[in-house]
Coordinates of C-alpha atoms and ligand atoms in Angstrom, one line a residue:
M1 CA -9.1 19.4 -32.1
S2 CA -10.1 18.1 -34.4
V3 CA -8.9 17.0 -39.2
T4 CA -10.9 17.4 -41.9
M5 CA -11.1 14.0 -43.2
T6 CA -11.7 15.8 -46.6
E7 CA -9.0 17.7 -46.5
E8 CA -6.9 14.7 -45.5
R9 CA -8.0 12.8 -48.2
G10 CA -6.8 15.7 -50.7
K11 CA -10.8 16.5 -51.7
T12 CA -11.8 19.7 -51.9
P13 CA -14.9 20.7 -49.5
E14 CA -17.0 21.4 -52.8
T15 CA -16.5 18.1 -53.8
E16 CA -17.8 16.3 -50.6
S17 CA -19.1 18.1 -47.3
A18 CA -16.4 18.9 -44.9
Q19 CA -17.4 16.3 -42.0
E20 CA -14.5 16.6 -38.7
F21 CA -13.4 14.4 -37.0
T22 CA -11.8 14.2 -33.6
D23 CA -10.2 10.8 -31.6
G24 CA -9.5 9.7 -28.0
F25 CA -6.3 11.2 -27.4
H26 CA -7.7 14.8 -27.9
L27 CA -11.0 14.3 -26.5
L28 CA -9.0 13.2 -23.2
I29 CA -6.7 16.3 -23.2
D30 CA -10.0 18.1 -24.2
A31 CA -11.7 16.9 -21.1
L32 CA -8.7 17.9 -19.0
Q33 CA -8.1 21.3 -20.0
A34 CA -11.7 22.2 -20.1
N35 CA -11.4 21.4 -16.2
D36 CA -8.1 23.2 -16.1
L37 CA -6.1 20.5 -15.1
N38 CA -2.6 21.1 -16.9
T39 CA -0.4 19.6 -15.8
I40 CA 0.6 15.6 -16.1
Y41 CA 3.3 13.8 -14.3
G42 CA 4.1 10.6 -15.9
V43 CA 6.1 7.9 -17.1
P44 CA 6.2 7.4 -21.2
G45 CA 5.3 3.9 -23.0
I46 CA 2.7 1.9 -24.6
P47 CA 0.5 2.9 -24.8
I48 CA 0.3 6.1 -24.1
T49 CA 3.3 7.7 -25.0
D50 CA 1.6 9.4 -28.1
F51 CA -1.2 10.7 -25.8
G52 CA 1.9 12.4 -23.9
R53 CA 3.4 14.6 -27.2
L54 CA -0.3 15.1 -28.1
A55 CA -1.2 16.7 -24.4
Q56 CA 2.6 18.8 -24.9
A57 CA 2.0 20.4 -28.0
A58 CA -1.8 21.2 -26.9
G59 CA 0.0 22.7 -24.2
M60 CA 0.0 20.8 -21.0
R61 CA 3.2 20.5 -18.7
V62 CA 3.8 17.2 -19.4
L63 CA 6.6 16.4 -16.2
S64 CA 8.1 12.6 -17.4
F65 CA 9.5 10.8 -14.2
R66 CA 12.1 7.9 -13.9
H67 CA 9.7 5.6 -11.4
E68 CA 6.3 5.9 -11.7
Q69 CA 5.6 5.7 -7.7
H70 CA 7.5 9.1 -8.0
A71 CA 5.4 10.7 -10.4
G72 CA 2.1 9.8 -8.7
N73 CA 3.6 11.4 -5.2
A74 CA 3.7 14.4 -7.4
A75 CA 0.5 14.3 -8.6
A76 CA -1.0 13.6 -5.5
I77 CA 0.9 16.1 -3.6
A78 CA -0.1 19.0 -6.4
G79 CA -3.9 17.5 -5.4
Y80 CA -3.1 18.3 -1.7
L81 CA -1.3 21.6 -2.3
T82 CA -4.1 22.8 -5.3
K83 CA -7.2 21.5 -4.7
K84 CA -7.9 19.8 -7.6
P85 CA -7.0 16.7 -8.8
G86 CA -2.9 15.8 -9.2
L87 CA -2.6 13.7 -12.5
C88 CA -1.0 10.7 -12.6
L89 CA 0.0 8.9 -16.4
T90 CA 1.6 5.8 -16.7
V91 CA 1.3 2.3 -18.8
S92 CA 0.0 -0.7 -18.0
A93 CA 0.2 -3.8 -16.1
P94 CA 3.8 -2.9 -14.3
G95 CA 3.9 0.8 -14.9
F96 CA 0.1 1.3 -12.7
L97 CA 1.1 -1.4 -10.3
N98 CA 4.5 0.9 -9.8
G99 CA 1.4 4.3 -9.3
L100 CA -1.1 1.6 -7.2
T101 CA 1.4 2.6 -4.8
A102 CA 0.7 6.3 -4.7
L103 CA -2.3 6.2 -5.5
S104 CA -3.2 3.8 -2.4
N105 CA -0.9 6.3 -0.8
A106 CA -3.0 9.7 -1.6
T107 CA -6.0 8.4 -1.2
T108 CA -5.0 6.9 2.9
N109 CA -3.6 11.1 3.0
C110 CA -7.0 12.2 1.3
F111 CA -4.9 13.8 -1.1
P112 CA -7.1 14.4 -4.4
M113 CA -5.4 12.8 -7.6
I114 CA -6.5 10.5 -10.5
L115 CA -4.3 7.7 -12.1
M116 CA -4.8 7.2 -15.7
S117 CA -3.2 3.9 -16.6
G118 CA -3.5 2.7 -20.5
S119 CA -4.5 -0.8 -20.0
S120 CA -4.7 -4.3 -22.5
E121 CA -7.5 -4.8 -24.7
R122 CA -10.6 -5.9 -22.8
E123 CA -11.4 -9.3 -25.3
V124 CA -8.2 -10.4 -24.4
V125 CA -7.8 -9.6 -20.8
D126 CA -11.3 -11.2 -20.2
L127 CA -10.5 -14.1 -21.8
Q128 CA -6.9 -14.5 -20.5
Q129 CA -5.7 -14.6 -23.5
G130 CA -1.9 -13.3 -22.3
D131 CA -2.2 -9.9 -24.5
Y132 CA 1.3 -7.5 -23.7
E133 CA 1.3 -6.3 -20.1
E134 CA -2.2 -8.2 -19.5
M135 CA -4.0 -7.4 -16.0
D136 CA -7.0 -6.7 -15.1
Q137 CA -5.7 -3.0 -13.9
L138 CA -9.7 -1.9 -12.7
A139 CA -10.3 -5.0 -10.3
I140 CA -7.0 -4.7 -8.7
A141 CA -7.0 -1.0 -8.3
K142 CA -10.6 -0.7 -6.7
P143 CA -9.9 -1.9 -3.5
L144 CA -7.1 0.6 -2.9
C145 CA -9.0 3.9 -4.1
K146 CA -11.9 6.5 -3.5
A147 CA -13.2 5.6 -7.2
A148 CA -12.5 3.9 -10.2
F149 CA -13.8 4.2 -13.5
R150 CA -13.3 2.9 -16.9
I151 CA -13.4 4.6 -20.3
L152 CA -14.6 1.9 -23.2
H153 CA -15.7 4.8 -25.9
A154 CA -14.4 8.1 -26.9
Q155 CA -18.1 9.6 -26.0
D156 CA -17.5 8.5 -22.5
I157 CA -14.2 10.3 -21.7
G158 CA -15.9 13.2 -21.1
I159 CA -18.6 11.9 -18.2
G160 CA -16.0 9.7 -17.1
V161 CA -13.0 12.2 -17.0
A162 CA -15.8 14.5 -14.9
R163 CA -16.8 11.4 -12.5
A164 CA -13.2 10.8 -11.5
I165 CA -12.9 14.9 -10.8
R166 CA -16.0 14.5 -9.1
A167 CA -15.2 11.6 -7.0
A168 CA -10.8 12.9 -6.5
V169 CA -12.1 15.9 -5.0
S170 CA -15.6 15.9 -3.1
G171 CA -16.1 15.1 0.6
R172 CA -13.2 13.3 1.8
P173 CA -10.9 14.0 -1.0
G174 CA -9.0 11.0 -2.5
G175 CA -7.7 9.0 -5.1
V176 CA -9.1 8.1 -7.8
Y177 CA -8.4 4.9 -10.4
L178 CA -8.7 6.2 -14.7
D179 CA -8.9 2.9 -17.0
L180 CA -8.0 3.7 -20.2
P181 CA -7.3 1.2 -22.8
A182 CA -5.1 1.6 -25.8
K183 CA -8.0 1.0 -28.4
L184 CA -9.7 3.7 -27.1
F185 CA -7.2 6.7 -28.0
G186 CA -7.7 5.6 -31.0
Q187 CA -11.3 5.7 -31.4
V188 CA -12.6 8.6 -34.2
M189 CA -15.9 10.6 -33.6
D190 CA -17.5 13.5 -34.8
A191 CA -15.7 16.7 -33.3
Q192 CA -18.8 18.4 -33.3
A193 CA -20.7 15.9 -30.9
G194 CA -16.7 15.5 -29.4
A195 CA -17.0 18.9 -27.9
Q196 CA -20.5 18.4 -27.0
S197 CA -19.8 15.7 -24.8
I198 CA -16.9 17.3 -22.6
V199 CA -17.9 18.4 -19.6
K200 CA -16.6 21.1 -17.7
V201 CA -17.6 20.1 -13.8
I202 CA -19.5 22.4 -11.9
D203 CA -18.8 23.2 -8.3
P204 CA -16.3 20.0 -8.2
A205 CA -15.9 19.7 -4.0
P206 CA -19.2 21.9 -2.7
A207 CA -19.5 23.2 0.6
Q208 CA -20.8 20.8 3.3
L209 CA -22.7 22.9 6.0
P210 CA -22.5 22.1 9.7
G211 CA -26.4 21.6 11.0
P212 CA -26.9 24.1 13.5
D213 CA -27.8 21.8 16.3
A214 CA -24.4 20.1 15.9
V215 CA -23.0 23.9 16.4
A216 CA -24.8 23.9 19.4
R217 CA -24.0 21.4 21.1
A218 CA -20.3 22.1 19.9
L219 CA -20.3 25.4 21.3
N220 CA -21.7 23.9 24.6
V221 CA -18.1 21.4 25.2
I222 CA -16.2 24.1 24.3
K223 CA -17.3 26.9 26.6
A224 CA -17.9 24.4 29.1
A225 CA -13.7 23.2 28.9
K226 CA -11.4 24.3 31.9
R227 CA -8.0 22.8 29.8
P228 CA -9.1 23.2 25.8
L229 CA -6.9 21.6 23.5
I230 CA -6.9 22.7 19.2
I231 CA -5.6 19.8 16.9
L232 CA -4.7 20.9 13.9
G233 CA -4.0 18.6 10.8
K234 CA -3.5 18.2 6.8
G235 CA -6.9 18.7 6.0
A236 CA -7.3 22.1 8.0
A237 CA -4.0 22.8 6.0
Y238 CA -5.8 21.6 2.5
A239 CA -8.6 23.4 3.0
Q240 CA -6.9 26.7 2.1
A241 CA -9.1 28.7 4.8
D242 CA -6.2 30.2 6.7
E243 CA -6.8 33.3 7.7
L244 CA -10.3 31.9 8.9
I245 CA -8.8 29.0 11.4
K246 CA -6.2 31.5 12.6
S247 CA -9.0 34.1 13.6
F248 CA -10.8 31.0 15.2
V249 CA -7.6 30.2 17.0
E250 CA -6.6 33.2 17.5
A251 CA -10.8 34.6 19.3
S252 CA -10.6 31.5 20.8
G253 CA -7.3 31.8 23.0
I254 CA -7.2 28.0 23.0
P255 CA -3.3 26.3 22.6
Y256 CA -3.3 24.3 19.3
L257 CA -0.6 21.6 18.8
P258 CA -0.1 21.0 14.9
M259 CA -0.2 17.3 13.3
S260 CA 3.3 17.5 11.2
M261 CA 2.2 18.8 7.7
A262 CA -0.6 21.2 9.6
K263 CA 2.6 23.2 10.7
G264 CA 3.0 26.5 9.5
L265 CA -1.2 27.3 9.3
L266 CA -0.1 29.4 12.3
P267 CA 3.3 30.3 12.8
D268 CA 5.5 27.6 15.0
D269 CA 6.6 30.5 17.1
H270 CA 2.8 31.8 17.9
P271 CA 2.2 32.5 21.8
Q272 CA -0.1 29.9 21.2
S273 CA 1.4 27.2 19.9
A274 CA 1.6 24.0 22.2
G275 CA 3.7 21.5 19.8
A276 CA 6.5 21.8 22.2
A277 CA 4.5 21.4 25.3
R278 CA 3.0 18.1 23.2
S279 CA 2.7 15.4 26.2
L280 CA 1.1 17.8 28.9
A281 CA -1.3 18.9 25.8
L282 CA -2.3 15.1 25.2
K283 CA -2.7 14.1 28.6
E284 CA -4.1 17.4 30.7
S285 CA -6.7 19.2 28.4
D286 CA -10.1 17.9 29.2
V287 CA -11.7 19.1 25.7
V288 CA -9.7 18.5 22.2
I289 CA -11.3 20.1 19.1
M290 CA -10.0 18.7 16.6
I291 CA -9.6 19.7 13.4
G292 CA -8.8 17.8 9.9
A293 CA -7.0 15.8 11.6
R294 CA -7.7 12.1 12.4
L295 CA -7.7 10.0 16.2
N296 CA -5.5 7.1 14.2
W297 CA -1.9 6.0 15.4
L298 CA 0.1 8.8 15.2
L299 CA -2.4 10.3 17.9
S300 CA -2.3 7.2 19.9
H301 CA -5.7 6.7 18.5
G302 CA -7.2 9.0 21.3
K303 CA -6.6 7.1 23.8
G304 CA -4.1 5.2 26.4
K305 CA -1.2 6.8 29.1
S306 CA -0.4 9.8 26.6
W307 CA -3.9 10.6 26.9
G308 CA -4.1 11.0 30.4
E309 CA -7.0 9.6 32.5
P310 CA -9.4 7.7 30.7
G311 CA -13.1 9.0 30.6
S312 CA -10.6 12.5 31.0
K313 CA -11.5 14.0 27.7
Q314 CA -14.6 15.2 25.7
F315 CA -13.6 15.7 22.1
V316 CA -14.7 17.9 19.4
Q317 CA -14.1 17.1 16.2
I318 CA -14.7 19.2 12.5
D319 CA -14.2 16.6 10.0
I320 CA -15.6 16.2 6.6
E321 CA -16.0 12.0 6.8
P322 CA -19.5 11.7 8.6
R323 CA -17.5 7.8 9.0
E324 CA -14.7 9.5 10.7
M325 CA -16.4 10.1 13.9
D326 CA -16.3 7.6 16.5
S327 CA -13.4 5.2 14.8
N328 CA -11.3 5.3 17.8
V329 CA -13.1 6.9 20.8
E330 CA -16.4 8.2 21.4
I331 CA -17.0 12.1 19.8
A332 CA -18.9 14.2 22.1
A333 CA -19.8 17.0 19.6
P334 CA -19.2 15.8 15.9
L335 CA -19.2 18.4 13.6
V336 CA -19.8 17.3 9.9
G337 CA -19.1 19.7 7.3
D338 CA -16.0 21.3 5.2
I339 CA -13.6 23.0 7.1
K340 CA -13.8 26.2 6.2
S341 CA -18.5 26.5 6.8
V342 CA -18.0 24.7 9.9
V343 CA -15.3 27.1 11.7
S344 CA -17.4 30.3 10.2
A345 CA -20.5 28.8 11.9
L346 CA -18.5 28.2 15.1
M347 CA -17.2 31.7 14.7
I348 CA -20.6 33.7 14.2
D349 CA -22.5 31.9 16.8
M350 CA -19.7 32.6 19.0
G351 CA -20.0 36.1 18.3
D352 CA -17.4 38.8 20.8
S353 CA -17.9 36.1 23.5
W354 CA -15.4 33.7 23.5
P355 CA -14.6 32.6 27.1
Q356 CA -11.0 32.7 27.9
P357 CA -9.3 29.6 29.0
P358 CA -8.5 29.4 32.5
S359 CA -4.7 31.2 32.7
E360 CA -3.7 27.9 35.4
W361 CA -4.0 25.9 32.1
L362 CA -2.1 28.2 29.8
N363 CA 0.2 29.2 31.9
A364 CA 0.6 25.3 32.6
V365 CA 1.4 25.0 28.5
K366 CA 3.7 27.8 28.1
E367 CA 6.0 27.4 31.0
K368 CA 6.6 23.5 29.9
R369 CA 6.6 24.8 26.4
D370 CA 9.4 27.4 27.2
T371 CA 11.7 24.5 29.4
N372 CA 11.4 22.6 26.6
L373 CA 12.5 25.1 23.8
A374 CA 15.1 26.3 25.9
K375 CA 16.6 22.6 27.0
M376 CA 16.4 22.0 22.8
A377 CA 18.2 25.3 22.1
A378 CA 21.5 24.3 23.4
K379 CA 21.5 21.2 21.8
L380 CA 20.8 22.9 18.5
Q381 CA 24.0 25.6 18.1
S382 CA 28.0 23.7 18.3
N383 CA 29.9 24.3 14.9
T384 CA 32.5 22.1 16.4
V385 CA 30.7 18.9 16.5
T386 CA 31.9 16.8 13.9
P387 CA 31.0 14.5 12.2
M388 CA 27.4 16.3 12.8
D389 CA 24.7 14.7 14.7
F390 CA 20.9 15.1 14.0
H391 CA 20.8 18.2 15.9
V392 CA 23.5 20.2 15.2
A393 CA 22.8 20.1 11.5
L394 CA 18.5 20.4 11.8
G395 CA 19.9 23.9 14.0
A396 CA 21.2 25.1 10.6
L397 CA 18.1 24.0 8.7
K398 CA 16.2 25.6 11.4
I399 CA 17.2 28.4 10.8
I400 CA 17.5 29.2 7.3
M401 CA 14.0 28.5 7.6
R402 CA 13.1 30.8 9.7
E403 CA 15.0 33.3 6.9
R404 CA 13.1 32.0 4.1
P405 CA 10.1 30.6 5.4
E406 CA 8.7 30.5 2.0
T407 CA 10.9 27.8 1.3
I408 CA 8.8 24.1 0.8
L409 CA 10.4 21.5 3.5
V410 CA 9.7 18.1 2.6
N411 CA 11.2 15.1 5.1
E412 CA 11.5 11.8 5.2
G413 CA 13.9 9.5 7.1
A414 CA 13.3 7.5 10.5
N415 CA 15.5 10.2 13.1
T416 CA 15.8 12.4 9.9
L417 CA 12.1 13.1 10.1
D418 CA 11.8 12.8 13.9
F419 CA 14.2 15.1 14.7
A420 CA 13.1 17.7 12.2
R421 CA 9.7 18.0 12.5
S422 CA 10.6 19.1 16.1
I423 CA 13.4 20.7 15.7
I424 CA 12.4 23.1 12.4
D425 CA 9.6 25.9 12.4
V426 CA 7.2 26.2 9.7
Y427 CA 5.8 29.8 9.6
K428 CA 3.3 29.5 7.0
P429 CA 0.8 27.0 5.3
R430 CA 1.5 24.2 3.3
K431 CA 4.7 24.8 3.5
R432 CA 5.9 21.3 4.6
L433 CA 5.3 18.1 3.1
D434 CA 6.2 14.6 5.0
V435 CA 5.8 10.9 5.3
G436 CA 2.3 11.4 6.3
T437 CA -0.8 8.9 7.6
W438 CA 1.4 5.7 6.6
G439 CA 4.7 7.0 7.7
I440 CA 6.1 5.8 4.7
M441 CA 9.5 6.4 3.1
G442 CA 9.6 7.4 -0.8
I443 CA 7.7 10.5 -1.2
G444 CA 10.5 12.8 -0.9
M445 CA 11.8 13.3 -4.8
G446 CA 7.9 13.2 -6.0
A447 CA 6.8 15.9 -3.7
A448 CA 9.8 18.1 -4.4
V449 CA 9.3 18.3 -8.2
A450 CA 5.3 18.8 -7.6
A451 CA 5.9 21.3 -4.7
A452 CA 8.7 23.4 -6.9
V453 CA 6.3 23.1 -10.1
E454 CA 3.0 23.6 -8.7
T455 CA 4.5 26.6 -6.7
G456 CA 7.7 28.1 -7.9
N457 CA 8.7 28.5 -4.4
P458 CA 11.9 27.3 -3.4
V459 CA 12.5 22.7 -2.1
L460 CA 14.0 22.5 0.7
A461 CA 14.3 18.5 1.3
V462 CA 15.7 17.3 4.2
E463 CA 16.3 13.2 3.9
G464 CA 17.3 10.7 5.2
D465 CA 20.6 8.6 3.7
S466 CA 18.4 5.4 3.5
A467 CA 14.8 7.8 2.4
F468 CA 16.6 8.9 -0.5
G469 CA 17.6 5.9 -1.8
F470 CA 14.3 4.9 -3.0
S471 CA 13.2 9.0 -4.4
G472 CA 16.8 9.1 -5.4
M473 CA 16.9 8.4 -9.7
E474 CA 14.3 11.6 -9.8
I475 CA 17.5 13.8 -9.2
E476 CA 17.3 13.5 -12.9
T477 CA 14.2 14.5 -12.8
I478 CA 14.5 17.5 -10.7
C479 CA 18.0 18.4 -12.7
R480 CA 16.4 17.6 -16.5
Y481 CA 13.6 20.4 -15.6
N482 CA 15.9 22.6 -13.3
L483 CA 13.9 23.2 -10.4
P484 CA 14.7 25.2 -7.8
V485 CA 15.0 22.1 -5.4
C486 CA 17.8 21.7 -2.8
I487 CA 18.4 18.1 -1.3
V488 CA 20.5 17.7 2.0
V489 CA 20.8 14.3 2.3
F490 CA 22.3 13.2 5.9
N491 CA 24.4 10.8 5.6
N492 CA 25.1 8.5 8.5
N493 CA 26.3 5.0 6.8
G494 CA 23.2 3.5 7.2
I495 CA 19.1 3.2 8.3
Y496 CA 18.8 4.5 12.1
R497 CA 22.2 4.0 12.7
G498 CA 25.6 3.0 10.1
T499 CA 27.3 0.9 13.5
D500 CA 25.3 -2.4 12.9
V501 CA 27.4 -5.5 12.5
N502 CA 27.1 -8.7 11.2
P503 CA 27.1 -11.1 14.3
T504 CA 27.8 -13.7 12.2
G505 CA 31.7 -12.2 11.5
G506 CA 30.5 -13.1 7.5
D507 CA 31.3 -11.2 4.7
D508 CA 27.6 -9.8 4.6
V509 CA 27.2 -6.1 6.5
A510 CA 24.4 -5.6 8.7
P511 CA 21.0 -5.2 7.5
T512 CA 21.1 -1.8 8.7
V513 CA 24.5 -0.8 7.2
F514 CA 24.9 0.9 3.6
V515 CA 28.4 1.9 2.0
K516 CA 30.3 4.0 4.2
N517 CA 31.1 7.5 3.7
A518 CA 28.9 7.3 0.1
R519 CA 29.3 10.6 -1.7
Y520 CA 25.7 11.2 -2.2
D521 CA 26.5 15.2 -4.0
M522 CA 28.3 13.4 -6.7
M523 CA 25.0 11.7 -7.8
M524 CA 23.5 15.0 -8.1
M525 CA 26.8 16.2 -10.5
A526 CA 25.8 12.9 -13.0
F527 CA 23.3 14.9 -14.3
G528 CA 25.0 18.5 -14.1
G529 CA 23.6 20.0 -10.9
H530 CA 25.7 21.1 -8.5
G531 CA 27.0 19.0 -5.6
V532 CA 28.7 19.9 -2.2
T533 CA 29.9 17.5 1.0
A534 CA 29.2 19.4 4.2
N535 CA 31.1 18.1 7.2
T536 CA 30.6 20.9 10.0
R537 CA 27.3 23.1 10.4
D538 CA 29.2 26.3 8.5
E539 CA 29.8 24.5 5.8
L540 CA 26.3 22.8 5.9
T541 CA 24.5 26.7 6.5
T542 CA 27.0 28.1 3.8
A543 CA 26.0 25.1 0.8
V544 CA 22.0 25.2 1.8
N545 CA 22.4 29.4 1.2
E546 CA 23.9 29.4 -1.8
A547 CA 21.9 26.8 -3.4
L548 CA 18.1 28.5 -2.2
D549 CA 19.5 32.4 -3.5
S550 CA 21.3 29.6 -7.4
G551 CA 17.5 28.2 -7.5
K552 CA 19.9 25.8 -8.8
P553 CA 19.0 21.6 -8.4
T554 CA 21.7 21.0 -6.0
L555 CA 22.6 17.5 -3.1
I556 CA 24.4 18.5 -0.2
N557 CA 25.5 15.1 1.2
A558 CA 26.0 16.0 5.3
V559 CA 28.0 13.7 7.0
I560 CA 26.2 12.6 10.2
D561 CA 27.8 10.5 12.9
E562 CA 26.7 6.6 12.3
N563 CA 26.5 6.4 16.2
A564 CA 24.2 9.3 16.1
G565 CA 20.6 7.9 15.7
T566 CA 18.0 5.3 17.8
E567 CA 16.5 2.7 16.6
S568 CA 13.0 3.5 14.3
G569 CA 13.7 7.3 15.3
R570 CA 10.5 7.8 17.3
I571 CA 8.6 5.0 16.1
G572 CA 10.9 2.3 17.8
N573 CA 7.9 1.2 20.1
L574 CA 6.5 -0.3 16.7
N575 CA 9.5 -2.2 15.8
P576 CA 9.2 -5.6 17.4
Q577 CA 12.4 -7.0 18.9
S578 CA 13.3 -10.8 19.4
V579 CA 13.3 -11.8 23.3
V580 CA 15.1 -14.8 22.1
S581 CA 17.7 -13.6 20.6
K582 CA 18.6 -11.5 22.4
N583 CA 19.2 -13.5 25.6
K584 CA 21.4 -16.0 23.1
S585 CA 23.4 -13.3 22.3
Ligands
ADP601 P1 -2.7 14.5 10.4 O1 -2.4 13.5 9.5 O2 -2.4 15.7 9.9 O3 -3.9 14.4 11.3 P2 -5.1 13.7 9.0 O4 -5.0 13.1 7.2 O5 -5.0 12.3 9.4 O6 -4.5 14.3 9.2 O7 -6.9 14.2 8.8 C1 -7.2 14.9 8.1 C2 -8.5 14.7 7.9 O8 -9.3 16.1 7.2 C3 -9.1 13.5 7.1 O9 -9.9 12.8 7.8 C4 -10.4 14.3 6.3 O10 -12.2 13.6 6.0 C5 -10.4 16.0 6.6 N1 -10.5 16.9 5.4 C6 -10.0 17.1 4.4 N2 -10.4 17.9 3.9 C7 -11.1 18.8 4.7 C8 -12.2 20.0 3.9 N3 -11.8 20.4 3.9 N4 -13.1 19.5 5.6 C9 -13.2 19.3 6.2 N5 -12.4 17.8 6.8 C10 -11.4 17.7 5.8
MG602 MG1 20.7 6.6 7.9

């Protein structure tokens, strides 16, 4: 993109040779488009308002949010779903900081994204002379993301964007910060030199092959296993090696446990799924093959009571990040490389000679799973439980997800998250988006927007009433872009439960309690979306099916018994409780 200066000044090309110019705005657009990055999630304002306009004019999709954190969460999920860095665009200082939460969360979750923030003038910031929204954003971003860069000159935009892309998607993916001082956008340079400065990144996430010795070592451990278990993490889902992973699991005959976002990589009703026998599988297994999953808090760090006797296990771990190995416990057979290359190597070396796991082990897992599933099924049926409890409401949604496996499930909350994770089956890869590695609240609407925009599939967002509040204003965004998103708010009048009381008898309600019987559905109606209150399982089923059939933005206020939840869902053990105050009361 360029303009002819002579034409602008009204001179004819004959009187002066025409030199074409471009500027920082257009170079940034060209650099992104050259790399097939065509969607921006952001919030406009100084100094990036015009950039957003020009990007839209150039054919990019520019989606405006109401708060940067949700634009950032959308960019992160776009990165997770597409393996290309999701783009988030923000203003300086406060907008940047709002986006930084999402950038940091993306990095923690290994999602590739680029946060591009406008910033104040270097000269003024560095002398701390009090510029408009003055802040040394690069320094602040650096420890909170995978890489951070600042571009000062228009001729460096091509290289700057290339570095950001490579940093985001190569090796372990993560968040990258790109600092764009206001002055950069207006810098003018020769159009031809500008075009030459654009870099199209070749092979941004190169394959990383495991060494043959590492493959042989791992296969020896696997072959000797008596009670093997595979754990699939969201790294495996991210890798988009779906068929390969399925063949590996099926050829090996080994029971597998999906981490929450890896659900659906193989359908949750797969005969080898140990999802409903999780405790037994973790405790009793002797060899655990981790594929794109980390032994962090979500897996009790690979040790302690839930993992059985100390020393009873050997771990094989497939991960692209060498330093992940031995992060919590000793890894007997590290397989460093990208999942596709590593799993291919295991398959090739094993050929047709996979030993099948002993039948005692397979039967033990199967028996436990079937018993647990039967126990759960009994709780999911009733239409007469009103107000609904979590099981009844989620039982309805479970059936809908089975009937509509293309639907992308977004899920956050405490009880709403923990119960939904075990109750709602997922049948296809990357169809479940949730609170991820940090277990944070507030990802809901950003994830829902990105899921709809990037895939075109219908989205079902199952939200605790508290969790929904963090990003609730983005329902306007969902209505504005008319996205096929159905939000179900599990309204139990508060955080965990709606029943806490103020022990002093004062006027303030307890800190965990919200306005009783709130009508979240009416919020949606304010923006032209469809709003419904559902009091029974049948009402909920009808409303969700109608929403998914219509593709219209819908919010269903699902009335849940305010007594039904438990403190912090299933992670109550992480919430310290005072012994002293208990003794007093
Ligand atoms: P979960 O929470 O589902 O267990 P984590 O986010 O903890 O998953 O772990 C994902 C792991 O996957 C990270 O350690 C990351 O380095 C790894 N990873 C991501 N992409 C790839 C890939 N393409 N190949 C190999 N490992 C990957
Ligand atoms: Mg609640």
